[in-house]
């Protein structure tokens, strides 16, 4: 089964290469993309972007296709910020994903002080070791393991897969989620969700904001990393400040659009688009 969408506001490269997702790789004319236990083939001819999957409803939501991103681009331009206008010109095909919540918790624990190729490798090895092997016409893949499966291993297992000091964070958080679940997080306010995420071992402010934005759909979040610090200093005339102050500055400026704008700015800055 498959469906297509206007490529102007759905560019596979922009969506996948902007740092919000780690389980994908180039395949034929596009990419294979994995989320939880599901898979799709994503490709585009520059006019239409096509999603092929046995789980089309899931991926329609995953790629946030019910949302009109032309309106989001218009709202971003209305702030009258030159660097943001330029980012919107270059990355209009970017969309924020609605990803699996548990997967995002562990993925962004792994992401801290790490680079994207290494993050992808660690997650891939975890899936191969603890996920379920699944077959479809495009070939085999491994599902993202449940918290219970992750909790079944000791920290040294994750160290052996390259997780480094994050090994204990994965292990401890997996055991907590296996015991408690995460349903209690679903209906919290943005502030309370962030506070609760910070109570998990290995989750700091930036990781909590990423999990909130990419896993829980909290679009007013504005994660701050080294690229955003650089942007703040070089493009917004900011003075050296801690990340809490930078976060507050951008959230006050961009309000409910903070998450979208963060991705436009981050992706354009990091990629030098």
XYZ file of C-alpha atoms in Angstrom:
273
model
C 0.000 0.000 0.000
C 1.159 3.533 -0.620
C 0.182 7.188 -0.700
C 1.789 10.400 -1.920
C 2.065 14.009 -0.763
C 3.240 17.355 -2.139
C 7.055 17.254 -2.043
C 7.333 21.009 -1.452
C 6.430 20.444 2.178
C 7.635 16.855 2.491
C 11.233 16.360 1.411
C 12.644 13.011 2.607
C 16.177 14.316 3.028
C 15.078 17.349 5.035
C 12.784 15.264 7.249
C 15.288 12.506 7.982
C 18.647 14.280 7.974
C 17.747 17.067 10.427
C 18.677 15.134 13.583
C 15.234 14.210 14.889
C 15.332 10.514 13.916
C 18.020 7.821 13.779
C 16.450 4.642 12.370
C 16.656 4.989 8.593
C 19.083 4.310 5.783
C 19.293 4.978 2.023
C 17.377 2.433 -0.036
C 16.839 2.333 -3.813
C 15.547 5.799 -4.790
C 14.952 6.965 -1.222
C 15.078 5.603 2.304
C 13.844 2.761 4.466
C 12.472 4.224 7.698
C 11.743 2.308 10.904
C 9.633 3.227 13.930
C 8.900 0.880 16.835
C 7.973 -2.369 15.012
C 7.025 -0.762 11.689
C 8.779 0.073 8.403
C 8.192 2.142 5.290
C 9.923 3.041 2.040
C 10.075 6.794 1.493
C 11.021 8.316 -1.860
C 10.380 11.413 -3.942
C 10.643 12.692 -7.499
C 10.703 16.307 -6.327
C 7.012 16.779 -7.123
C 5.416 14.048 -5.041
C 6.814 12.224 -2.036
C 5.640 8.631 -1.778
C 5.285 6.467 1.329
C 5.032 2.706 0.797
C 4.166 0.554 3.811
C 1.838 -2.071 5.212
C 1.105 0.503 7.934
C 0.055 3.551 5.927
C -2.178 5.011 8.666
C 0.704 4.837 11.137
C 3.114 6.594 8.806
C 0.572 9.205 7.736
C 0.521 10.254 11.395
C 4.262 9.635 11.870
C 5.094 12.149 9.131
C 2.516 14.598 10.539
C 0.733 14.781 7.198
C -2.586 16.017 8.580
C -0.884 19.323 9.396
C -0.600 22.163 6.869
C 3.060 23.177 6.924
C 2.504 26.037 4.499
C 0.761 27.785 7.405
C 3.660 27.013 9.727
C 6.115 28.462 7.206
C 3.925 31.569 6.916
C 3.788 31.898 10.716
C 7.588 31.556 10.907
C 8.092 34.261 8.284
C 5.741 36.581 10.170
C 8.373 36.977 12.914
C 10.468 39.002 10.454
C 13.774 37.343 11.337
C 16.139 37.284 8.359
C 18.014 34.111 9.309
C 14.696 32.328 9.885
C 13.332 33.474 6.512
C 16.460 32.039 4.897
C 16.053 28.760 6.800
C 12.421 28.512 5.665
C 13.535 29.032 2.057
C 16.070 26.241 2.297
C 14.249 23.698 4.490
C 10.554 24.073 3.640
C 10.338 20.318 3.112
C 11.140 19.571 6.752
C 8.349 18.153 8.937
C 8.402 17.274 12.634
C 7.760 13.586 13.195
C 5.362 11.947 15.634
C 7.666 9.200 16.865
C 7.258 6.323 19.293
C 7.574 7.687 22.806
C 9.588 4.887 24.402
C 11.911 4.715 21.431
C 12.558 8.454 21.692
C 13.382 8.229 25.400
C 16.134 5.695 24.773
C 17.279 7.192 21.454
C 17.911 10.598 22.967
C 19.580 9.181 26.064
C 21.995 7.596 23.587
C 22.276 10.867 21.628
C 23.796 12.972 24.400
C 27.377 14.119 23.684
C 27.345 11.940 20.599
C 27.357 12.264 16.814
C 24.637 11.040 14.475
C 26.530 8.180 12.737
C 27.550 6.781 16.125
C 24.040 7.179 17.556
C 22.587 5.322 14.578
C 25.124 2.529 14.974
C 24.421 2.013 18.686
C 20.654 1.976 18.158
C 20.997 -0.418 15.224
C 23.067 -2.848 17.297
C 20.560 -2.670 20.163
C 17.729 -3.492 17.748
C 19.660 -6.378 16.219
C 20.490 -7.748 19.656
C 17.157 -7.340 21.438
C 14.510 -6.541 18.827
C 12.442 -8.965 16.773
C 13.591 -9.843 13.273
C 10.849 -9.033 10.757
C 10.631 -9.710 7.022
C 8.832 -7.909 4.225
C 9.391 -7.667 0.437
C 12.062 -4.993 0.967
C 14.081 -7.293 3.218
C 14.609 -8.047 6.892
C 14.697 -5.475 9.672
C 14.677 -5.456 13.464
C 12.051 -3.846 15.651
C 12.936 -1.469 18.448
C 12.995 -3.592 21.647
C 10.495 -3.150 24.448
C 11.564 -1.665 27.766
C 11.267 -5.155 29.252
C 13.683 -6.546 26.667
C 16.096 -3.671 27.316
C 15.798 -4.208 31.067
C 16.757 -7.878 30.678
C 20.407 -6.940 30.123
C 23.002 -5.439 32.437
C 24.805 -2.187 31.768
C 27.943 -3.889 30.450
C 25.892 -5.265 27.542
C 25.199 -1.733 26.333
C 28.793 -0.750 26.857
C 29.782 -3.649 24.592
C 27.526 -2.174 21.889
C 29.338 1.158 22.063
C 27.049 3.115 24.401
C 29.948 4.150 26.635
C 28.981 5.901 29.876
C 25.338 5.893 28.724
C 25.206 2.145 29.439
C 23.912 2.577 32.999
C 21.427 5.233 31.885
C 19.862 2.839 29.355
C 19.776 -0.001 31.857
C 18.300 2.003 34.754
C 15.710 3.794 32.617
C 14.653 0.534 30.962
C 14.049 -1.062 34.347
C 12.048 1.907 35.561
C 9.876 1.998 32.441
C 9.419 -1.781 32.492
C 8.126 -1.429 36.079
C 6.077 1.774 35.726
C 5.242 2.195 32.050
C 5.062 5.722 30.657
C 1.303 6.291 30.396
C 1.498 8.692 33.350
C 3.497 11.055 31.131
C 0.942 11.376 28.349
C -1.394 14.039 29.717
C 1.057 16.164 31.682
C 1.549 19.837 30.886
C 4.718 20.685 28.965
C 6.373 21.922 32.150
C 5.371 18.874 34.193
C 6.413 16.496 31.412
C 9.835 18.089 31.286
C 10.166 17.892 35.068
C 9.174 14.220 35.080
C 11.545 13.340 32.223
C 14.383 14.984 34.138
C 13.770 12.494 36.948
C 14.962 9.625 34.713
C 18.630 8.847 35.015
C 20.584 10.144 32.048
C 18.023 12.742 30.927
C 19.126 16.367 31.162
C 17.361 19.525 29.933
C 18.312 19.258 26.246
C 17.456 15.556 26.059
C 14.157 16.157 27.894
C 13.266 18.869 25.377
C 14.111 16.589 22.434
C 11.996 13.749 23.852
C 9.128 16.161 24.496
C 9.329 17.614 20.992
C 9.944 14.509 18.891
C 8.250 11.845 21.012
C 5.397 13.602 22.802
C 4.553 16.175 20.145
C 5.121 19.177 22.406
C 5.753 21.719 19.682
C 6.467 24.650 22.006
C 9.754 23.049 23.138
C 13.071 24.488 21.941
C 16.052 22.156 22.539
C 19.366 23.978 22.917
C 22.636 22.334 21.869
C 25.977 23.616 20.602
C 24.491 24.523 17.191
C 21.717 26.582 18.779
C 24.262 28.276 21.057
C 26.295 29.135 17.957
C 23.180 30.443 16.221
C 22.249 32.538 19.261
C 25.671 34.191 19.339
C 26.264 34.595 15.611
C 22.810 35.268 14.181
C 20.766 36.731 17.025
C 23.401 38.999 18.557
C 23.321 37.137 21.855
C 25.995 37.353 24.497
C 27.494 34.231 26.125
C 24.803 32.723 28.341
C 23.843 29.389 29.822
C 21.506 27.125 27.897
C 18.594 27.778 30.248
C 18.677 31.479 29.329
C 19.024 30.711 25.628
C 16.080 28.328 25.826
C 13.948 30.969 27.561
C 14.962 33.617 25.001
C 13.830 31.564 22.010
C 10.675 30.204 23.638
C 9.600 33.723 24.552
C 10.299 34.889 21.007
C 8.620 32.061 19.105
C 5.977 30.749 21.529
C 3.826 27.893 20.223
C 5.933 27.658 17.045
C 9.200 27.149 18.950
C 9.699 23.504 18.043
C 9.141 23.977 14.325
C 11.371 27.033 14.219
C 14.081 25.306 16.231
C 14.274 22.592 13.584
C 14.343 25.020 10.655
C 17.114 27.036 12.307
C 19.074 24.041 13.611
C 18.975 22.142 10.325
C 19.962 25.154 8.227
C 22.774 26.106 10.603
C 24.207 22.601 10.980
C 23.921 21.759 7.295
C 25.019 25.198 6.073
C 22.111 25.019 3.632
